[in-house]
Structures are given as structure tokens and as C-alpha cells.
Short mmCIF file of C-alpha atoms in Angstrom, two decimals:
data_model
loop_
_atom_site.label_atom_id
_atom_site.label_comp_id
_atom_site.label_asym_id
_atom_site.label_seq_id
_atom_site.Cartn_x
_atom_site.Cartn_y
_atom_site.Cartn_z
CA UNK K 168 -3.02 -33.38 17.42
CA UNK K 169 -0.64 -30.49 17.84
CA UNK K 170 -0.40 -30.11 14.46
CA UNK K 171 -4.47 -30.19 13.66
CA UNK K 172 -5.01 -27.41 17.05
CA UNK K 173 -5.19 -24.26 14.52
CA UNK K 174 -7.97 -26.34 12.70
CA UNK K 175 -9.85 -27.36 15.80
CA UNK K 176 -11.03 -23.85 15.85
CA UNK K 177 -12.10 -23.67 12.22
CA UNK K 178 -10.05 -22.81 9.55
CA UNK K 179 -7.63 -20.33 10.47
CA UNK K 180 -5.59 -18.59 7.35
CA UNK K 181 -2.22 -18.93 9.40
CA UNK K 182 0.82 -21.10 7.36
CA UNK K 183 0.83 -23.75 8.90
CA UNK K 184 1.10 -28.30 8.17
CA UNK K 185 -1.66 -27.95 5.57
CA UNK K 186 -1.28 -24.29 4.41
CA UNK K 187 1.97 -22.83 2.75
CA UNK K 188 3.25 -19.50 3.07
CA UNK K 189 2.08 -18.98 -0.48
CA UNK K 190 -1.42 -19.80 0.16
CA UNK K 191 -1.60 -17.75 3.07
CA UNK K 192 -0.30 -14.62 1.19
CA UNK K 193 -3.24 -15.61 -1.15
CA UNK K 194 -6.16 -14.73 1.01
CA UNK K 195 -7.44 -11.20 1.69
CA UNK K 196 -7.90 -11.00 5.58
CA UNK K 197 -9.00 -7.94 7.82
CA UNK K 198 -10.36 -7.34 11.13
CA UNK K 199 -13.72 -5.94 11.15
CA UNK K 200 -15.83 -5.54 13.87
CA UNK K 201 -18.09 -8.32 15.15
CA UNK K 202 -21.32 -6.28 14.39
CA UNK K 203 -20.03 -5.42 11.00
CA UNK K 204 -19.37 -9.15 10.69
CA UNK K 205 -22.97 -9.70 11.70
CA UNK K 206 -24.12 -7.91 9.17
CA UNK K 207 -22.37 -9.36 6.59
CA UNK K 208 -22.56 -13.01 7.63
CA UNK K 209 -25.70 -13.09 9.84
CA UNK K 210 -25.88 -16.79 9.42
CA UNK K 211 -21.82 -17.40 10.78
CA UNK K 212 -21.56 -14.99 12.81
CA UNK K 213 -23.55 -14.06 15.81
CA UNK K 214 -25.42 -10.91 16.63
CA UNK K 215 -23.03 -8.89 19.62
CA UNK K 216 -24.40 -9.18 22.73
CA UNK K 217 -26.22 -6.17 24.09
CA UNK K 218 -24.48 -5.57 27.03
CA UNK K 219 -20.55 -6.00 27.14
CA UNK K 220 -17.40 -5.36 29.77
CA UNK K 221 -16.58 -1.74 30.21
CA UNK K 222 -13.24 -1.62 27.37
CA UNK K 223 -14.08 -4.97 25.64
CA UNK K 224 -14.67 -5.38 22.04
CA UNK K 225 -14.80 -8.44 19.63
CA UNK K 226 -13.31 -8.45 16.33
CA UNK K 227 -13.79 -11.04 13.39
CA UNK K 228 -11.17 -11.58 11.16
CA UNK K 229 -12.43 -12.29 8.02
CA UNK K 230 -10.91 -13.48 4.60
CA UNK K 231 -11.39 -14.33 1.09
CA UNK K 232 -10.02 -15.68 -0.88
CA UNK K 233 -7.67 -13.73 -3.92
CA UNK K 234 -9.52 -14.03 -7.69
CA UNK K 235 -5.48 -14.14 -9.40
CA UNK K 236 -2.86 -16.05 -7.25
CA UNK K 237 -0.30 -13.84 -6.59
CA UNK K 238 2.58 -14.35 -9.35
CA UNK K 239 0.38 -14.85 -11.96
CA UNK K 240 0.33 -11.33 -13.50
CA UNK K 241 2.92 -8.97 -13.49
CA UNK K 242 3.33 -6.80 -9.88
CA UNK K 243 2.73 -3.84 -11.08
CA UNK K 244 -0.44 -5.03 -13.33
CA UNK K 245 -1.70 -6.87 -10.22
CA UNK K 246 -1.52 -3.70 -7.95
CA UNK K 247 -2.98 -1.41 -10.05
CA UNK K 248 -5.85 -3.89 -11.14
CA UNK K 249 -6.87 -4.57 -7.76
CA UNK K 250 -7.75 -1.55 -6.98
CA UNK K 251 -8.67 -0.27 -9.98
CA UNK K 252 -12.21 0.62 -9.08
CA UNK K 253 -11.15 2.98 -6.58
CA UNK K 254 -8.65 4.65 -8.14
CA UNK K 255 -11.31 4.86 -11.22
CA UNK K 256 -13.32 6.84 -9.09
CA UNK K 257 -10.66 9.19 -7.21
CA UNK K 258 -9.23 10.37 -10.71
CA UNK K 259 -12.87 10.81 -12.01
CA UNK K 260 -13.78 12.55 -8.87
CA UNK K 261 -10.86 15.31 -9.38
CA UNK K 262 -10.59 15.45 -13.06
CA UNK K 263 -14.14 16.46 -13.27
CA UNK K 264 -13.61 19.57 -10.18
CA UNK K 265 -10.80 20.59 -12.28
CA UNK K 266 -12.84 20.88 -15.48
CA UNK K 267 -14.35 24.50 -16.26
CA UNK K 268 -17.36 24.42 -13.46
CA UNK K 269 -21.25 25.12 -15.03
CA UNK K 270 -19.93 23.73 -18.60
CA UNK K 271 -21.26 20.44 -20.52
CA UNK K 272 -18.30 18.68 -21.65
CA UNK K 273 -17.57 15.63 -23.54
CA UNK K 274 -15.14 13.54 -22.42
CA UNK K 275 -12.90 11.41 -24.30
CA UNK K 276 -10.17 9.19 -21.93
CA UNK K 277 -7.07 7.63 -22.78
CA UNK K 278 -4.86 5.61 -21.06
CA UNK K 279 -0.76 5.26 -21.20
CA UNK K 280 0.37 2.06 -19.90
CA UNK K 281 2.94 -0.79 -20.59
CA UNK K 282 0.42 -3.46 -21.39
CA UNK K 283 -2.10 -2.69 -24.10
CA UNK K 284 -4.87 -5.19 -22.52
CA UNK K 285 -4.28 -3.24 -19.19
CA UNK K 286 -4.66 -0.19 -20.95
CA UNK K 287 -7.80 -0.48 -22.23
CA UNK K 288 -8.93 -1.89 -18.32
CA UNK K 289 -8.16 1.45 -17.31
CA UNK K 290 -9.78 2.89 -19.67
CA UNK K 291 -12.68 1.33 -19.55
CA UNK K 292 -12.70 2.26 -15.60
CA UNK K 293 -12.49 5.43 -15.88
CA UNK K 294 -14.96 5.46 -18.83
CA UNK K 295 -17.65 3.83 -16.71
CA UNK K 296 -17.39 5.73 -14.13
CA UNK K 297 -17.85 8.84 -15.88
CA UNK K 298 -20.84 7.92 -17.03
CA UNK K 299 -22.26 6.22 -14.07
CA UNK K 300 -21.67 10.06 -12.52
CA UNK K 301 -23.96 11.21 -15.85
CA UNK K 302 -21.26 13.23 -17.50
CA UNK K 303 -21.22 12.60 -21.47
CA UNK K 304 -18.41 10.43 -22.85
CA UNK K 305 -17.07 9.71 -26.04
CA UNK K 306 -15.66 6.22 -26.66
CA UNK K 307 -13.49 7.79 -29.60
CA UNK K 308 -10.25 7.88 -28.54
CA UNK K 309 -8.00 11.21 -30.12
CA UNK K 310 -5.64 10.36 -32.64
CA UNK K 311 -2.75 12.29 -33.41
CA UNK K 312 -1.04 12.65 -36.97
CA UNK K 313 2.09 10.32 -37.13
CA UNK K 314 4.67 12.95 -37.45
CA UNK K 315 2.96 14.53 -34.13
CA UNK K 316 2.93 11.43 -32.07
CA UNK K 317 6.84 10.81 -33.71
CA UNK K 318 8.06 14.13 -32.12
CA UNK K 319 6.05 13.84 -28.75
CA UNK K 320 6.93 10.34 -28.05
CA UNK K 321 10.68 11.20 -27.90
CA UNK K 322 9.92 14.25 -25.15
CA UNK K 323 9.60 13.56 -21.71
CA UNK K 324 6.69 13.10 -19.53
CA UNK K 325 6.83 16.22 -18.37
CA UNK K 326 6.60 17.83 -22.13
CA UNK K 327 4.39 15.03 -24.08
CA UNK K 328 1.59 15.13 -22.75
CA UNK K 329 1.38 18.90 -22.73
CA UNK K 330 2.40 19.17 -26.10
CA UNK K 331 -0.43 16.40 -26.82
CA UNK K 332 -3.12 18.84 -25.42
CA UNK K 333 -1.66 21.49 -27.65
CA UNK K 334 -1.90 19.84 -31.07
CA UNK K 335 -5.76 18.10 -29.84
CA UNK K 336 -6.93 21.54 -30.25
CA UNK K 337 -4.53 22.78 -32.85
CA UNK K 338 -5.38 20.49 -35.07
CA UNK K 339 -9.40 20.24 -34.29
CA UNK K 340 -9.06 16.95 -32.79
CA UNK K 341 -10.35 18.01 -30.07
CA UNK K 342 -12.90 21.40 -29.59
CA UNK K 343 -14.13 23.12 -27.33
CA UNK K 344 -16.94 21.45 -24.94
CA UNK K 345 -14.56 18.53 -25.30
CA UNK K 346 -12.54 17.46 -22.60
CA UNK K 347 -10.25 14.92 -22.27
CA UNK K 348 -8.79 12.81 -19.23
CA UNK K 349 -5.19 11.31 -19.65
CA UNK K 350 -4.34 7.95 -17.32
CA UNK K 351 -0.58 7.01 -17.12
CA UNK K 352 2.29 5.86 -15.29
CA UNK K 353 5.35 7.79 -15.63
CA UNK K 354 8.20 5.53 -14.14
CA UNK K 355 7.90 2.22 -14.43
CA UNK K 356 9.10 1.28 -11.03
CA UNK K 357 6.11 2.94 -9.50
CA UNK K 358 2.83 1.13 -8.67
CA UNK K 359 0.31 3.77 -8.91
CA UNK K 360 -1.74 5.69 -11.34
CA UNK K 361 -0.97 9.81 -12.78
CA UNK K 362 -3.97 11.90 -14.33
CA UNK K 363 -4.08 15.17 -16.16
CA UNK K 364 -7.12 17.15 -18.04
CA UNK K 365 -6.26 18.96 -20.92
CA UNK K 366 -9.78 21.57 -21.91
CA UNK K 367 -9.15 24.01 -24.38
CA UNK K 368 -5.73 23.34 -25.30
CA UNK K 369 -4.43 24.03 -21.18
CA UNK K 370 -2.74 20.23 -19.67
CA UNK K 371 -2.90 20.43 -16.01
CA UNK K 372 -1.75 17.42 -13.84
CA UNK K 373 -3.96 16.98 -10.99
CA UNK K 374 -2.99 13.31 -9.64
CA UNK F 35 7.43 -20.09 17.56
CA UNK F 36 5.97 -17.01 16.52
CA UNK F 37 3.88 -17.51 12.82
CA UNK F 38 3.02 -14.55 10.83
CA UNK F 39 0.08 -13.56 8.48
CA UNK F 40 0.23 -10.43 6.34
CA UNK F 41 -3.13 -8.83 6.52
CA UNK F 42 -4.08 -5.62 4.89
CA UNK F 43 -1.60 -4.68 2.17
CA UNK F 44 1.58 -6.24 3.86
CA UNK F 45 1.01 -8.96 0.98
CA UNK F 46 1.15 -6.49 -2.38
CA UNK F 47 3.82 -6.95 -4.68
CA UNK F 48 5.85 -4.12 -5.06
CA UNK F 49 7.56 -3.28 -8.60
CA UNK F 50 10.95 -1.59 -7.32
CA UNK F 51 14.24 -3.08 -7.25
CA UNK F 52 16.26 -1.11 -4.71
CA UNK F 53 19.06 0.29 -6.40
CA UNK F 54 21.81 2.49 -4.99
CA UNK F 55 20.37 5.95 -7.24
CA UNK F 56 16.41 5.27 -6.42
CA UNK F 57 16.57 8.00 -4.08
CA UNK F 58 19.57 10.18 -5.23
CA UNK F 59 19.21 13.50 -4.28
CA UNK F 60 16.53 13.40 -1.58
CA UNK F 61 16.02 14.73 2.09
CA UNK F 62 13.86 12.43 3.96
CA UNK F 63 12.69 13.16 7.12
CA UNK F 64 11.71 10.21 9.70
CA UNK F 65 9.49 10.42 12.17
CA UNK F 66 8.38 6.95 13.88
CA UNK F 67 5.63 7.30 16.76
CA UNK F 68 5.67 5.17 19.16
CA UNK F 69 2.17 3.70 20.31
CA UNK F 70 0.01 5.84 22.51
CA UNK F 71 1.11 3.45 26.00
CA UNK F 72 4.22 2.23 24.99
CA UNK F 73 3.00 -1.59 25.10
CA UNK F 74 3.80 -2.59 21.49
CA UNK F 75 6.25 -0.33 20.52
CA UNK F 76 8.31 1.75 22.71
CA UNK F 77 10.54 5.17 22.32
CA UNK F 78 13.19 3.05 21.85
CA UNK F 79 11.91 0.60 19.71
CA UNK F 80 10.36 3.59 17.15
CA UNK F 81 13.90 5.03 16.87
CA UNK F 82 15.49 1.77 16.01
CA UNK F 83 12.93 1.30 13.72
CA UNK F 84 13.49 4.39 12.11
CA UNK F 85 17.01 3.97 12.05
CA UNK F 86 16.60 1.05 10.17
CA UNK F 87 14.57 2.91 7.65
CA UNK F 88 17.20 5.26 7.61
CA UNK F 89 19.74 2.95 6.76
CA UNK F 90 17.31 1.33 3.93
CA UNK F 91 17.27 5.05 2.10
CA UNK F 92 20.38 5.84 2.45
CA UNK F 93 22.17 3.03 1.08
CA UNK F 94 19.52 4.09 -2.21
CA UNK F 95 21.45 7.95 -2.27
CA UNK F 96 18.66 9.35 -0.13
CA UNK F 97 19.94 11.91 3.07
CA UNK F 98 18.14 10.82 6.14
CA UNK F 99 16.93 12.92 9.00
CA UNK F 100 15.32 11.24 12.19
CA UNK F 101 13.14 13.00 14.07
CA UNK F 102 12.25 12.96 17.37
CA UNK F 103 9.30 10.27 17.84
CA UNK F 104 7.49 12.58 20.12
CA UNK F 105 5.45 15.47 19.45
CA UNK F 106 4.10 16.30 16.01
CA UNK F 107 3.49 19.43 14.24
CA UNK F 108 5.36 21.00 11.15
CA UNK F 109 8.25 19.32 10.28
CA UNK F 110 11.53 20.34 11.25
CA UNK F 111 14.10 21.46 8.22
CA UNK F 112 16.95 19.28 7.96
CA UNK F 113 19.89 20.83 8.49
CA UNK F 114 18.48 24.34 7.25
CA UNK F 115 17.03 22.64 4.17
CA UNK F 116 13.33 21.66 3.32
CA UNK F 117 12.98 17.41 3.17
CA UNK F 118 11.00 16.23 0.20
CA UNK F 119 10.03 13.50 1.66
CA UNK F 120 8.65 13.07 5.25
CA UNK F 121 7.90 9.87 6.68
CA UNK F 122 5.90 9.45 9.24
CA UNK F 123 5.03 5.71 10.87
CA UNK F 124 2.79 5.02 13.44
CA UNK F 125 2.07 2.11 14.97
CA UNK F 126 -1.09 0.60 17.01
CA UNK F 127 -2.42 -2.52 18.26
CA UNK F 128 -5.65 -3.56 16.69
CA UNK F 129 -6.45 -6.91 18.24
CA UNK F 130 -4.81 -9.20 20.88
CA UNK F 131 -5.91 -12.32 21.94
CA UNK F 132 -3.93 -14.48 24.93
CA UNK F 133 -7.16 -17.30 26.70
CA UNK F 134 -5.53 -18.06 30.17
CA UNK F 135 -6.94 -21.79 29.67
CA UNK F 136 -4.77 -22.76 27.37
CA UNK F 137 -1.83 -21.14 29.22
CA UNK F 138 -3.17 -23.84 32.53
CA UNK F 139 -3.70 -26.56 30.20
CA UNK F 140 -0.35 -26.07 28.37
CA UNK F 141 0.75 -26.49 32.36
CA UNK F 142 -1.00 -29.26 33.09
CA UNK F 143 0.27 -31.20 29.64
CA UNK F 144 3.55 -30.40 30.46
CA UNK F 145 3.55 -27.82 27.37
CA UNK F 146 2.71 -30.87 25.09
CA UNK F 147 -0.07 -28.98 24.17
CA UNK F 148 0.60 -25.25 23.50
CA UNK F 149 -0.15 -22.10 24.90
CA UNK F 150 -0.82 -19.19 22.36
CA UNK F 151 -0.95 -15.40 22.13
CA UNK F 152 -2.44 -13.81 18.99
CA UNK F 153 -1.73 -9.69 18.36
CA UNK F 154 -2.61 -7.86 15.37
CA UNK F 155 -0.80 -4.63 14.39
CA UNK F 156 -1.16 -1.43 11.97
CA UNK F 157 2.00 -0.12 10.95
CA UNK F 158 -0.17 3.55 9.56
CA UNK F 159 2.32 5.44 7.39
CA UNK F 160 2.00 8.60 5.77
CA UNK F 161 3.92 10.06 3.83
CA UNK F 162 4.06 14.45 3.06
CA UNK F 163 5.78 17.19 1.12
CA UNK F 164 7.73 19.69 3.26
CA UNK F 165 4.15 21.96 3.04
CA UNK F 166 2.59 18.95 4.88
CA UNK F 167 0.34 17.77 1.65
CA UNK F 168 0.08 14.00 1.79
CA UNK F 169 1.40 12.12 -1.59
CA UNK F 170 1.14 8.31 0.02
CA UNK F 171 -0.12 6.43 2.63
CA UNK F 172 -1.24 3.16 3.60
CA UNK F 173 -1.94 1.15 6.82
CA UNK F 174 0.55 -2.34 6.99
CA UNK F 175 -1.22 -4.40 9.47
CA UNK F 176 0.59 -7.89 10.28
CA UNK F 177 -1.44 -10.65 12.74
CA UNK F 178 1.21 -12.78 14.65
CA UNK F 179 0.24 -16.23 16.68
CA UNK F 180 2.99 -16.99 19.15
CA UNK F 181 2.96 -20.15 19.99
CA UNK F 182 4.50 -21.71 23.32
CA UNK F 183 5.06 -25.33 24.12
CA UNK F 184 7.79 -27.70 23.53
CA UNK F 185 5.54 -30.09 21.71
CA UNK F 186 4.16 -27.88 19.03
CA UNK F 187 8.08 -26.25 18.43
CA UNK F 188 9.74 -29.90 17.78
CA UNK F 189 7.50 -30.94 15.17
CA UNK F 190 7.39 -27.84 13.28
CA UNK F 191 11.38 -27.61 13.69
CA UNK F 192 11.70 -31.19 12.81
CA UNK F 193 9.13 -30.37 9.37
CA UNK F 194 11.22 -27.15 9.03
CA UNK F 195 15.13 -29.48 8.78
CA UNK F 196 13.35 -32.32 6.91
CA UNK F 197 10.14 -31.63 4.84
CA UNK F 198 9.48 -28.05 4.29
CA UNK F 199 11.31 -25.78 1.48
CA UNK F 200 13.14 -23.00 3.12
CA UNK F 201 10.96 -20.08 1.98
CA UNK F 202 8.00 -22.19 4.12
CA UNK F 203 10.18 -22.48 7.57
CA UNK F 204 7.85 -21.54 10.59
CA UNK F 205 10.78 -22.11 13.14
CA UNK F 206 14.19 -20.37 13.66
CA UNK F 207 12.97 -16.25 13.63
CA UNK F 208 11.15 -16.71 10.14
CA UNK F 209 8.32 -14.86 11.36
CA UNK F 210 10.57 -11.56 12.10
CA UNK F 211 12.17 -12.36 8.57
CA UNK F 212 9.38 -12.38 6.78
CA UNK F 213 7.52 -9.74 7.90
CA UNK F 214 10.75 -7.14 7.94
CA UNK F 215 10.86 -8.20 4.22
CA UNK F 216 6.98 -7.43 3.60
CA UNK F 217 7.53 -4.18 5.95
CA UNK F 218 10.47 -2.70 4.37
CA UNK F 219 9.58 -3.84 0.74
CA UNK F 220 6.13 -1.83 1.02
CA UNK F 221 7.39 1.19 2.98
CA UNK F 222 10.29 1.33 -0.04
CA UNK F 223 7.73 1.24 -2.54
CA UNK F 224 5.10 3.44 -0.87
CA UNK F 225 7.93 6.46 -1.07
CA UNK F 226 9.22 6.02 -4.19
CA UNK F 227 5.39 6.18 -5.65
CA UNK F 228 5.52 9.61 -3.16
CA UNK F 229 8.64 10.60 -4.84
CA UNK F 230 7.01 10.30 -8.41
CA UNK F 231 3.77 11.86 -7.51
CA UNK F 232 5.46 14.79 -5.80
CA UNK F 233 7.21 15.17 -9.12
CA UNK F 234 4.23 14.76 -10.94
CA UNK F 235 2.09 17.48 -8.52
CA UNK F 236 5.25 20.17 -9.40
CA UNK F 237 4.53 19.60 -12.96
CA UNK F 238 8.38 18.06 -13.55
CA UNK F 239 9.49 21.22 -12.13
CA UNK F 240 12.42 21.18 -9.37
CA UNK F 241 11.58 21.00 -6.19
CA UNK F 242 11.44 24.99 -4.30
CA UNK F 243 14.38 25.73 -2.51
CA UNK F 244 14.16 26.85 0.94
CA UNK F 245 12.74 30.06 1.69
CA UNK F 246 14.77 33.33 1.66
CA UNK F 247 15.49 35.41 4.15
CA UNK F 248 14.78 38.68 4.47
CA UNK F 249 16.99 41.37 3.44
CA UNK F 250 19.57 38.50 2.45
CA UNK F 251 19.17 39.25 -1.06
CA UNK F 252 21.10 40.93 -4.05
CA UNK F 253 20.80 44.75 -4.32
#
């Protein structure tokens, strides 16, 4: 009986006789408020009552549970997946204030990342949701010549990706009207996301 | 027996090792708040908190600055130089639940069957440049279910020695374990992602020293 007492209430997400550690860590819980909960649940989870104490408040804690188990990608790939949408729409949200204001570009997006297949997530992202915000976008990705990407591959972050920008335009990759939004990590010990616009041959990092 | 359930990002895996040279050559500043009526986290507690963080930079080749845990403001240059990292933690109560029946019936069943107390926390920190721009922050909240009664310990200390792999042990301060692991891990992680993004922000460039003073210049 002791054990089942965290059931007798419903299911509660704590680790406890039936629930590792592990699972717990596997479900998404916050604390919303109950008329948020209400609104999302109306069926569960009551309306609040009209009237309550001076200083009270109910809360709901509610969960869900996690799509991927934790483990089962790499950390970094899991972190920057999850929230990939929002991050999608932060960088999409600058890069396009930092792009010549009054002008009709075309952008083209690219993303640098460890894993090819997350790569192209990110890509895709950020794609979407410059679209969905009715800018034009190319799905043609800028390609380099070979000696060009040889050279800039060996400089650091700090130089490659200017240098990148440069030869777009140099080399009419890339014209004017054209725009194009770089994604990338730059250390791979970090768990977050880097942006830069490069428009008319000018890189400038912005996230 | 206290049990503990990350909640909102506590949980994340992180992608840093710590290594002795993570944070080589950085001033951090720390500044840990304590909450707003000293309930949950007192003066003292925020300063041994942040004295723990202090130790957990350090020992990665960062120089650590505490800072007083009252009052806010600008921050203050350590020891005449500008940090590149400040650290500020805050911490607040979000939800606590403690039903005074089940403290009488735990009373009347001779603690057979237990009392509890739930509280919810948000560890909020932020982290800035010495100009005050923000480069990180997140909000670790933790929910923790303290359990009291004699019954409910035994069998989950007897399932700890006998059934349950160590990394699953309720009993025997796992709770404070696990979440100082979760805690530090994400706090480590949050300001090394601030370290790169300030880097990033500068264009690669190295960081400004601190400002000069007038008339202390060359001819």
C-alpha cells in the first residue's frame, strides 16, 4: 500500500516502484496554471473556481511524454532538434532585420553541422520558416569551386565563412538581390546554434 | 526520503566534458540571489551555492569573482578588470504543496503511512557580457516530494540494498545527488555556449580590454 500511495492519486511522473529514474527523465513536465490547464484539457481538468482565498493559486503539473528516449540520439543532436522550431524562427527573425531594409531578396540557406541528416533538418527549418514569413527562397544551395572550398575549409571559423561570402559574389554564385543565411556550430562542445548573413559580398554574424 | 523530478530543462543532455582548459583565460563574475523572503534559499545558502560554482569554474582555468548576493545593478570589475562572463542565479519557489491530513494520519498510523511535502523550484540563470548584453539563459526548475514515515523509508531502503541498480536508489541523499549533477551539468554547459556566442558576437575578435583612463596614455 505504501508503495502504490503516489498512484492512488493518479499517475504521478515521480521515480518511484513502477517508474525508473530513466523513465522519469523521459517525460516533459511543467507547471502551468490551473486555468491554462482548463483550457487545454477541459475534459481532465476542471474550470477554477470563481472566487478563491486572498494569495491562493492552483497549479497543474502537466507532462508528456518525450517522442526520442533520451540516449537514443546523440546530446548535442537531441538538444538542438528539440527545439529546433524555435530557434528556426529566432535566426529567421534577425537574419531578415539585418538584411538591407525595403529590398526583395532571395534567400538561399545552408547549414554547417556534424551530421549531414541533421544538417539538412536545419535547413529545412530555417527554409520553412522563411517562407511561411513570405520572403522568397531558393532551395539551391551555393556551391563553391573545389580549390575554394580546399583553402576555406582549412581557415578558422572566424575567416571561412567570411571568405565564403567573398568568393559567392566573386565568382557570381551569388548576385545581388540574393541573400544568403549561414547555420552552424562552431565548437563542438557547445549545444546551440550560430547564424551569419552574407548580402553583397559583406558576412556579418548576428547570432 | 526526499525523491526528485527534473522538470523544465534540468533533464537536457549537455555535450561538454569538463576539462581543466574549458574555461582558460576567463573572469567570471557570480552573483547568486537569494529568494525574495529568504524561505527557500537564504544569504547564506546563495553564497555557498555560488561558491560551489566557483569552485566548478575554476578547477576548468576560469578566475572566479563572487559577488555580493544583494543588490543588482552594473556589475562590479573584478579586481580592476572587466569579467566576460557574469553569472547571475536566481532562485524562486513556484509551487509547494504540504495537506495537514496526511501529516494527522501519518500520526495516527504511527508513520506507517507517510506524510509528504511537495516544492517546486526555478533555479532562473542568466548569463551577460561585462556591457550587460545577455548571451544565455534558461530557467532549471526541479519538483521534490519529501516523504516522511518510517514505513514508506524501509521499503524503499530495503529495494534500494537489494533490488534496485544504483543509478535508481531513492534512499541515502540520492535526491541531492542527482539533482546537483543535473544543476551543475546544465549551468556548465549553459556558460560555455555563453562563452562561444560571446566569441561569436565579437566576430573572433579578443575580448576589449578595460577602459583607459584619462590622461594615462602615451604622449
Amino acid at each position: 500500500m505504501l508503495l502504490a500511495l503516489p498512484l492512488l492519486a493518479g499517475y504521478d511522473p515521480l521515480p518511484h516502484l513502477f517508474t525508473s529514474k530513466d523513465d522519469a527523465r523521459n517525460m516533459d513536465c511543467r507547471r502551468i496554471s490551473q486555468a491554462e490547464a482548463n483550457a487545454l484539457y477541459p475534459g481532465r481538468i476542471p474550470e477554477p473556481a470563481g472566487r478563491t482565498m486572498a494569495g491562493s493559486t492552483r497549479d497543474v503539473l502537466v507532462c508528456r511524454r518525450r517522442f526520442v528516449r533520451l540516449g537514443e540520439r546523440p546530446a548535442r543532436d537531441e538538444v538542438i532538434l528539440t527545439s529546433l522550431r524555435e530557434t528556426a524562427s529566432d535566426i529567421v527573425q534577425a537574419a531578415v532585420a539585418q538584411a538591407p531594409a525595403g529590398e526583395k531578396l532571395t534567400w538561399h540557406v545552408d547549414a554547417f553541422y556534424p551530421s549531414i541528416e541533421v544538417s539538412a533538418k536545419i535547413a529545412v527549418a530555417a527554409r520553412t520558416e522563411l517562407a511561411e514569413r513570405g520572403h522568397r527562397v531558393s532551395d539551391r544551395v551555393p556551391l563553391l569551386a573545389a580549390g575554394d572550398i580546399a583553402v576555406l575549409a582549412r581557415l578558422p571559423a572566424a575567416e571561412s565563412y567570411a571568405g565564403a561570402c567573398t568568393r559567392y559574389f566573386a565568382e557570381g554564385v551569388l548576385k545581388d538581390g540574393d541573400a544568403f543565411l549561414g547555420i552552424m556550430i562552431v565548437d563542438s562542445r557547445e549545444t546551440q546554434l550560430h547564424a551569419g548573413v552574407c548580402v553583397r559580398g559583406e558576412w556579418s554574424w548576428f547570432r | 526520503m526526499t525523491v526528485y523530478q527534473p522538470l523544465t530543462s534540468l533533464q537536457k543532455p549537455t555535450a561538454l566534458e569538463r576539462s581543466t582548459t574549458t574555461f582558460a583565460g576567463q573572469r567570471i563574475l557570480l552573483r547568486c540571489i537569494a529568494d525574495k523572503n529568504g524561505e527557500y534559499m537564504t544569504p547564506a545558502d546563495s553564497q555557498r551555492l555560488c561558491t560551489r560554482l566557483g569552485s566548478l569554474f575554476s578547477g576548468q582555468g576560469a578566475q572566479v569573482d563572487i559577488a555580493p548576493s544583494r543588490g543588482g545593478g552594473a556589475p562590479e570589475p573584478t579586481g580592476g578588470l572587466r569579467p566576460d562572463l557574469v553569472i547571475e542565479l536566481t532562485t524562486r519557489r513556484t509551487h509547494e504543496e504540504n495537506p495537514p491530513f496526511m501529516w494527522a494520519v501519518c500520526v495516527l498510523t504511527c508513520s506507517i503511512v507517510p506524510a509528504y511535502r511537495e516544492v517546486s523550484i526555478a533555479q532562473d540563470v542568466s548569463i551577460r557580457d561585462a556591457d550587460g548584453f545577455e548571451l544565455a539563459s534558461d530557467s532549471l526548475q526541479a519538483r521534490f516530494v519529501e516523504y516522511v514515515g518510517a514505513g514508506i523509508w524501509a521499503v524503499n531502503r530495503s529495494l534500494d540494498l537489494v533490488v534496485r541498480e544504483e543509478k535508481d536508489h531513492l534512499t541515502n541523499g540520492a535526491a541531492e545527488r542527482d539533482f546537483s549533477r543535473d544543476f551543475y551539468r546544465q549551468v556548465n554547459q549553459l556558460a560555455f555556449n555563453a562563452r562561444v556566442r560571446a566569441n561569436v558576437l565579437r566576430s573572433f575578435e579578443p575580448p576589449p580590454g578595460p577602459p583607459k583612463k584619462p590622461g594615462g596614455g602615451n604622449p
